[in-house]
PDB file of C-alpha atoms in Angstrom:
ATOM      1  CA  MET A 246       0.028   0.018  -0.439  1.00  0.00           C
ATOM      2  CA  PRO A 247       1.471   3.300  -0.766  1.00  0.00           C
ATOM      3  CA  ARG A 248       1.839   5.839   1.792  1.00  0.00           C
ATOM      4  CA  ASN A 249       0.137   9.210   1.240  1.00  0.00           C
ATOM      5  CA  PRO A 250       2.702  11.814   2.603  1.00  0.00           C
ATOM      6  CA  SER A 251      -0.460  13.920   3.491  1.00  0.00           C
ATOM      7  CA  MET A 252      -2.000  11.913   5.855  1.00  0.00           C
ATOM      8  CA  LYS A 253      -0.684  10.571   8.874  1.00  0.00           C
ATOM      9  CA  PHE A 254      -0.154   6.931   8.967  1.00  0.00           C
ATOM     10  CA  VAL A 255      -2.677   6.076  12.022  1.00  0.00           C
ATOM     11  CA  ASP A 256      -5.417   7.875  10.568  1.00  0.00           C
ATOM     12  CA  SER A 257      -4.681   6.318   6.546  1.00  0.00           C
ATOM     13  CA  MET A 258      -4.873   2.898   8.622  1.00  0.00           C
ATOM     14  CA  CYS A 259      -8.238   3.840  10.014  1.00  0.00           C
ATOM     15  CA  ASP A 260      -9.510   4.781   6.907  1.00  0.00           C
ATOM     16  CA  ARG A 261      -8.250   1.751   5.152  1.00  0.00           C
ATOM     17  CA  PHE A 262      -9.286  -1.115   7.320  1.00  0.00           C
ATOM     18  CA  GLY A 263     -11.857   1.509  10.027  1.00  0.00           C
ATOM     19  CA  ASP A 264     -11.737   2.164  13.540  1.00  0.00           C
ATOM     20  CA  ASP A 265     -12.367  -1.221  14.903  1.00  0.00           C
ATOM     21  CA  TYR A 266      -8.244  -2.053  13.182  1.00  0.00           C
ATOM     22  CA  TYR A 267      -6.287  -2.712  16.038  1.00  0.00           C
ATOM     23  CA  ILE A 268      -3.809  -0.229  15.579  1.00  0.00           C
ATOM     24  CA  CYS A 269      -7.012   2.290  15.727  1.00  0.00           C
ATOM     25  CA  ARG A 270      -8.620   0.947  18.791  1.00  0.00           C
ATOM     26  CA  PHE A 271      -5.160   0.983  20.085  1.00  0.00           C
ATOM     27  CA  GLN A 272      -4.678   4.749  19.992  1.00  0.00           C
ATOM     28  CA  GLU A 273      -6.984   6.090  23.134  1.00  0.00           C
ATOM     29  CA  PRO A 274      -4.744   5.201  26.338  1.00  0.00           C
ATOM     30  CA  ALA A 275      -6.356   2.875  28.550  1.00  0.00           C
ATOM     31  CA  THR A 276      -9.008   1.746  26.744  1.00  0.00           C
ATOM     32  CA  ALA A 277      -7.614  -1.228  25.618  1.00  0.00           C
ATOM     33  CA  GLU A 278      -5.748  -1.904  28.807  1.00  0.00           C
ATOM     34  CA  GLU A 279      -9.351  -1.878  30.398  1.00  0.00           C
ATOM     35  CA  ASP A 280     -10.811  -3.850  27.417  1.00  0.00           C
ATOM     36  CA  PHE A 281      -8.273  -7.072  28.086  1.00  0.00           C
ATOM     37  CA  ALA A 282      -8.571  -6.810  32.162  1.00  0.00           C
ATOM     38  CA  LEU A 283     -12.388  -7.608  31.643  1.00  0.00           C
ATOM     39  CA  ILE A 284     -11.490 -10.823  30.063  1.00  0.00           C
ATOM     40  CA  GLY A 285      -8.323 -11.598  31.581  1.00  0.00           C
ATOM     41  CA  THR A 286      -4.699 -11.995  30.731  1.00  0.00           C
ATOM     42  CA  ALA A 287      -4.302 -15.238  29.987  1.00  0.00           C
ATOM     43  CA  THR A 288      -7.449 -15.264  27.771  1.00  0.00           C
ATOM     44  CA  ILE A 289      -5.784 -12.269  25.716  1.00  0.00           C
ATOM     45  CA  MET A 290      -2.288 -14.265  25.375  1.00  0.00           C
ATOM     46  CA  LYS A 291      -4.410 -17.140  23.942  1.00  0.00           C
ATOM     47  CA  ILE A 292      -6.364 -15.152  21.324  1.00  0.00           C
ATOM     48  CA  PHE A 293      -3.130 -13.344  20.566  1.00  0.00           C
ATOM     49  CA  LEU A 294      -0.775 -16.459  20.186  1.00  0.00           C
ATOM     50  CA  LEU A 295      -3.939 -18.555  18.020  1.00  0.00           C
ATOM     51  CA  LEU A 296      -4.904 -15.880  15.808  1.00  0.00           C
ATOM     52  CA  ARG A 297      -5.517 -17.859  12.497  1.00  0.00           C
ATOM     53  CA  ASP A 298      -7.299 -15.115  10.393  1.00  0.00           C
ATOM     54  CA  PRO A 299      -4.836 -13.868   7.936  1.00  0.00           C
ATOM     55  CA  GLY A 300      -7.099 -10.801   7.247  1.00  0.00           C
ATOM     56  CA  PRO A 301      -6.969  -7.388   9.281  1.00  0.00           C
ATOM     57  CA  LEU A 302      -6.593  -7.956  12.793  1.00  0.00           C
ATOM     58  CA  ILE A 303     -10.070  -6.272  14.288  1.00  0.00           C
ATOM     59  CA  VAL A 304     -10.905  -5.495  17.902  1.00  0.00           C
ATOM     60  CA  PRO A 305     -14.116  -4.727  18.665  1.00  0.00           C
ATOM     61  CA  LYS A 306     -15.565  -2.307  21.213  1.00  0.00           C
ATOM     62  CA  GLY A 307     -15.580  -4.060  24.441  1.00  0.00           C
ATOM     63  CA  GLY A 308     -11.979  -5.799  23.448  1.00  0.00           C
ATOM     64  CA  PHE A 309     -12.619  -9.532  23.128  1.00  0.00           C
ATOM     65  CA  ALA A 310     -15.817 -10.072  26.012  1.00  0.00           C
ATOM     66  CA  ASP A 311     -17.359 -12.531  23.704  1.00  0.00           C
ATOM     67  CA  TRP A 312     -14.378 -14.682  24.776  1.00  0.00           C
ATOM     68  CA  ARG A 313     -14.665 -14.306  28.237  1.00  0.00           C
ATOM     69  CA  ASP A 314     -16.063 -17.143  29.485  1.00  0.00           C
ATOM     70  CA  THR A 315     -15.229 -19.279  26.299  1.00  0.00           C
ATOM     71  CA  GLN A 316     -13.164 -22.491  26.746  1.00  0.00           C
ATOM     72  CA  ILE A 317     -10.047 -22.060  24.428  1.00  0.00           C
ATOM     73  CA  ILE A 318      -8.241 -25.601  23.000  1.00  0.00           C
ATOM     74  CA  LEU A 319      -4.720 -25.055  23.376  1.00  0.00           C
ATOM     75  CA  PRO A 320      -2.720 -26.785  20.194  1.00  0.00           C
ATOM     76  CA  SER A 321       0.224 -29.487  21.133  1.00  0.00           C
ATOM     77  CA  TRP A 322       2.498 -26.488  20.795  1.00  0.00           C
ATOM     78  CA  LEU A 323       1.109 -24.219  23.091  1.00  0.00           C
ATOM     79  CA  SER A 324       0.999 -25.108  26.906  1.00  0.00           C
ATOM     80  CA  GLU A 325      -0.993 -24.032  30.062  1.00  0.00           C
ATOM     81  CA  VAL A 326       2.142 -23.287  31.722  1.00  0.00           C
ATOM     82  CA  ALA A 327       3.811 -21.141  28.973  1.00  0.00           C
ATOM     83  CA  ILE A 328       0.153 -19.057  28.780  1.00  0.00           C
ATOM     84  CA  ARG A 329       0.465 -18.948  32.688  1.00  0.00           C
ATOM     85  CA  PHE A 330       4.273 -17.608  32.124  1.00  0.00           C
ATOM     86  CA  TYR A 331       3.244 -15.102  30.083  1.00  0.00           C
ATOM     87  CA  ALA A 332       0.320 -13.609  31.480  1.00  0.00           C
ATOM     88  CA  ASP A 333       2.087 -13.788  34.619  1.00  0.00           C
ATOM     89  CA  SER A 334       4.890 -11.593  32.893  1.00  0.00           C
ATOM     90  CA  PHE A 335       1.934  -9.167  31.232  1.00  0.00           C
ATOM     91  CA  ASN A 336       0.296  -8.660  34.972  1.00  0.00           C
ATOM     92  CA  LYS A 337       3.641  -7.524  36.488  1.00  0.00           C
ATOM     93  CA  THR A 338       4.523  -5.195  33.804  1.00  0.00           C
ATOM     94  CA  GLY A 339       0.576  -4.280  31.914  1.00  0.00           C
ATOM     95  CA  PHE A 340      -0.115  -4.171  28.277  1.00  0.00           C
ATOM     96  CA  THR A 341       0.787  -0.052  28.106  1.00  0.00           C
ATOM     97  CA  GLY A 342       4.156  -0.700  27.293  1.00  0.00           C
ATOM     98  CA  GLY A 343       3.353  -2.380  24.468  1.00  0.00           C
ATOM     99  CA  LEU A 344       0.635  -0.574  23.493  1.00  0.00           C
ATOM    100  CA  ASN A 345       2.218   2.530  23.418  1.00  0.00           C
ATOM    101  CA  TYR A 346       4.419   1.940  20.587  1.00  0.00           C
ATOM    102  CA  TYR A 347       1.249   1.752  18.673  1.00  0.00           C
ATOM    103  CA  ARG A 348       0.198   5.126  19.857  1.00  0.00           C
ATOM    104  CA  ASN A 349       3.457   6.495  18.471  1.00  0.00           C
ATOM    105  CA  LEU A 350       3.007   5.149  15.471  1.00  0.00           C
ATOM    106  CA  ASP A 351       2.846   8.536  13.613  1.00  0.00           C
ATOM    107  CA  LEU A 352       5.605   9.783  15.704  1.00  0.00           C
ATOM    108  CA  TYR A 353       8.112   7.011  15.062  1.00  0.00           C
ATOM    109  CA  LEU A 354       7.076   7.093  11.419  1.00  0.00           C
ATOM    110  CA  ILE A 355       8.142  10.443  10.979  1.00  0.00           C
ATOM    111  CA  ARG A 356      11.446   9.635  11.502  1.00  0.00           C
ATOM    112  CA  ILE A 357      12.205   6.371   9.807  1.00  0.00           C
ATOM    113  CA  VAL A 358      10.591   8.033   6.320  1.00  0.00           C
TER     114      VAL A 358
END
């Protein structure tokens, strides 16, 4: 996709894929973190590690609340022990650091373009 130099990167992603596209949904501070907290870190880790849809990553308003009570079957290459490890790590630090990468894409991309 060619870049439009007169449009910020995040705005172009929202125009192309909609406001529920993950980059767009992650822009508002604390919103994604609150959505993730509603369903739990372990479930978020399972969802992100097991995504199979090759299309744009859509994060509907309310996050993945539909998945809150869903039993997710893990494939043989991923164990509950590994999920617990990742979930415990993110529970200590939170998701804000990683999400801030997406919140600063416009500033970051100005420097490398």
